[in-house]
CSV table of C-alpha atoms in Angstrom, one decimal:
chain,number,residue,atom,x,y,z
A,147,UNK,CA,10.6,11.9,32.4
A,148,UNK,CA,7.6,14.0,31.5
A,149,UNK,CA,3.9,13.3,31.2
A,150,UNK,CA,2.3,14.6,28.1
A,151,UNK,CA,-1.6,15.1,27.7
A,152,UNK,CA,-3.0,16.2,24.2
A,153,UNK,CA,-6.3,17.8,23.8
A,154,UNK,CA,-8.0,19.9,21.1
A,155,UNK,CA,-8.9,17.3,18.7
A,156,UNK,CA,-12.3,16.8,17.1
A,157,UNK,CA,-14.4,16.7,13.9
A,158,UNK,CA,-14.2,19.5,11.3
A,159,UNK,CA,-15.2,19.8,7.8
A,160,UNK,CA,-12.5,20.1,5.0
A,161,UNK,CA,-10.9,23.6,4.9
A,162,UNK,CA,-11.3,24.1,8.5
A,163,UNK,CA,-9.0,24.7,11.5
A,164,UNK,CA,-8.2,23.1,14.7
A,165,UNK,CA,-5.5,23.8,17.3
A,166,UNK,CA,-4.1,21.1,19.3
A,167,UNK,CA,-2.5,21.6,22.9
A,168,UNK,CA,-0.1,19.3,24.6
A,169,UNK,CA,0.3,20.1,28.3
A,170,UNK,CA,3.7,18.8,29.7
A,171,UNK,CA,4.1,18.1,33.4
A,172,UNK,CA,6.9,16.4,35.5
A,173,UNK,CA,10.4,17.2,35.0
A,174,UNK,CA,9.8,20.4,33.2
A,175,UNK,CA,12.8,22.1,34.4
A,176,UNK,CA,15.1,20.2,31.8
A,177,UNK,CA,15.2,21.5,28.3
A,178,UNK,CA,13.8,19.4,25.6
A,179,UNK,CA,12.6,19.4,22.2
A,180,UNK,CA,9.4,18.1,21.2
A,181,UNK,CA,7.2,17.1,18.3
A,182,UNK,CA,3.8,16.2,16.9
A,183,UNK,CA,3.1,12.8,15.2
A,184,UNK,CA,0.1,11.4,13.7
A,185,UNK,CA,-1.2,7.9,12.8
A,186,UNK,CA,-4.1,7.2,10.6
A,187,UNK,CA,-6.0,3.9,10.6
A,188,UNK,CA,-3.9,1.2,9.2
A,189,UNK,CA,-1.0,3.5,8.7
A,190,UNK,CA,2.4,4.0,10.1
A,191,UNK,CA,3.1,6.9,12.7
A,192,UNK,CA,4.4,9.8,10.9
A,193,UNK,CA,6.1,13.1,12.2
A,194,UNK,CA,4.2,16.1,11.4
A,195,UNK,CA,6.1,18.8,13.2
A,196,UNK,CA,9.2,19.3,15.6
A,197,UNK,CA,10.2,22.4,17.5
A,198,UNK,CA,13.4,22.9,19.5
A,199,UNK,CA,13.4,24.5,23.0
A,200,UNK,CA,14.6,27.7,21.2
A,201,UNK,CA,11.8,27.7,18.7
A,202,UNK,CA,13.4,26.3,15.8
A,203,UNK,CA,10.9,24.2,13.5
A,204,UNK,CA,10.7,21.6,11.0
A,205,UNK,CA,7.6,20.4,9.0
A,206,UNK,CA,6.5,17.5,7.1
A,207,UNK,CA,6.1,18.4,3.6
A,208,UNK,CA,2.6,17.3,3.7
A,209,UNK,CA,1.6,20.0,6.2
A,210,UNK,CA,4.2,22.6,5.4
A,211,UNK,CA,2.4,26.0,5.1
A,212,UNK,CA,-1.0,24.7,6.7
A,213,UNK,CA,0.3,23.8,10.1
A,214,UNK,CA,2.2,25.9,12.8
A,215,UNK,CA,4.0,24.4,15.8
A,216,UNK,CA,4.6,26.6,18.9
A,217,UNK,CA,5.4,26.4,22.5
A,218,UNK,CA,4.8,28.4,25.6
A,219,UNK,CA,7.8,27.5,27.7
A,220,UNK,CA,6.6,29.3,30.8
A,221,UNK,CA,3.0,27.3,30.8
A,222,UNK,CA,4.8,24.0,29.4
A,223,UNK,CA,2.3,23.8,26.6
A,224,UNK,CA,3.0,22.8,23.0
A,225,UNK,CA,0.5,23.9,20.4
A,226,UNK,CA,-0.1,22.8,16.7
A,227,UNK,CA,-2.2,25.1,14.8
A,228,UNK,CA,-4.0,23.4,11.9
A,229,UNK,CA,-5.3,25.2,8.9
A,230,UNK,CA,-6.8,24.2,5.6
A,231,UNK,CA,-7.4,20.9,6.9
A,232,UNK,CA,-7.9,17.7,4.3
A,233,UNK,CA,-9.3,14.6,4.6
A,234,UNK,CA,-6.0,13.0,4.6
A,235,UNK,CA,-5.1,14.7,7.8
A,236,UNK,CA,-7.7,12.5,9.6
A,237,UNK,CA,-5.6,10.6,12.3
A,238,UNK,CA,-4.8,10.3,16.1
A,239,UNK,CA,-2.4,13.2,16.8
A,240,UNK,CA,0.5,12.5,19.4
A,241,UNK,CA,2.9,15.0,21.0
A,242,UNK,CA,6.4,13.7,21.9
A,243,UNK,CA,9.4,14.8,23.8
A,244,UNK,CA,13.0,14.0,24.2
A,245,UNK,CA,16.0,15.2,26.1
A,246,UNK,CA,19.6,15.7,24.8
A,247,UNK,CA,18.3,17.7,21.6
A,248,UNK,CA,21.7,18.8,20.8
A,249,UNK,CA,22.4,15.2,19.6
A,250,UNK,CA,19.4,15.3,17.4
A,251,UNK,CA,20.2,15.5,13.8
A,252,UNK,CA,17.9,17.3,11.3
A,253,UNK,CA,17.0,13.9,9.6
A,254,UNK,CA,15.8,12.5,12.9
A,255,UNK,CA,13.7,15.4,13.9
A,256,UNK,CA,10.5,13.6,12.6
A,257,UNK,CA,11.5,10.2,13.5
A,258,UNK,CA,9.2,8.4,16.2
A,259,UNK,CA,12.4,6.5,17.3
A,260,UNK,CA,14.0,9.7,18.4
A,261,UNK,CA,11.5,10.3,21.3
A,262,UNK,CA,11.2,9.2,24.8
A,263,UNK,CA,8.0,10.4,26.1
A,264,UNK,CA,4.5,10.3,24.4
A,265,UNK,CA,1.0,11.4,25.1
A,266,UNK,CA,-2.2,9.3,24.8
A,267,UNK,CA,-3.2,11.1,21.4
A,268,UNK,CA,-6.2,13.1,20.4
A,269,UNK,CA,-8.3,12.1,17.3
A,270,UNK,CA,-8.7,14.5,14.5
A,271,UNK,CA,-11.4,13.7,11.8
A,272,UNK,CA,-11.6,15.7,8.8
A,273,UNK,CA,-14.6,15.2,6.6
A,274,UNK,CA,-15.5,16.5,3.2
């Protein structure tokens, strides 16, 4: 099990950028794959971006070309660079982690049910 702590959220105008970070602590010796999710008010939690331990990434259509997921394996930090932000990107953003990444199918990479460990979330608010 690992502990995940997100930071970097805030308020930004439409078209602006933010970079979220997620620090991983605890059992970091075990390889894992990670993802970012978000949940807007009154909405279901949705997958935003996924990254394998080796750097392969998957993005939701809604953020493709605007968001970039990356990781620093040496520092155990996951990032989400968000550019060209839109009002509809407003949400609480969560990072998530799971072991057994080889058994994760492509279709499940952005499914919340695939992940065991979650952070507490960081709020992102985009205004016009």
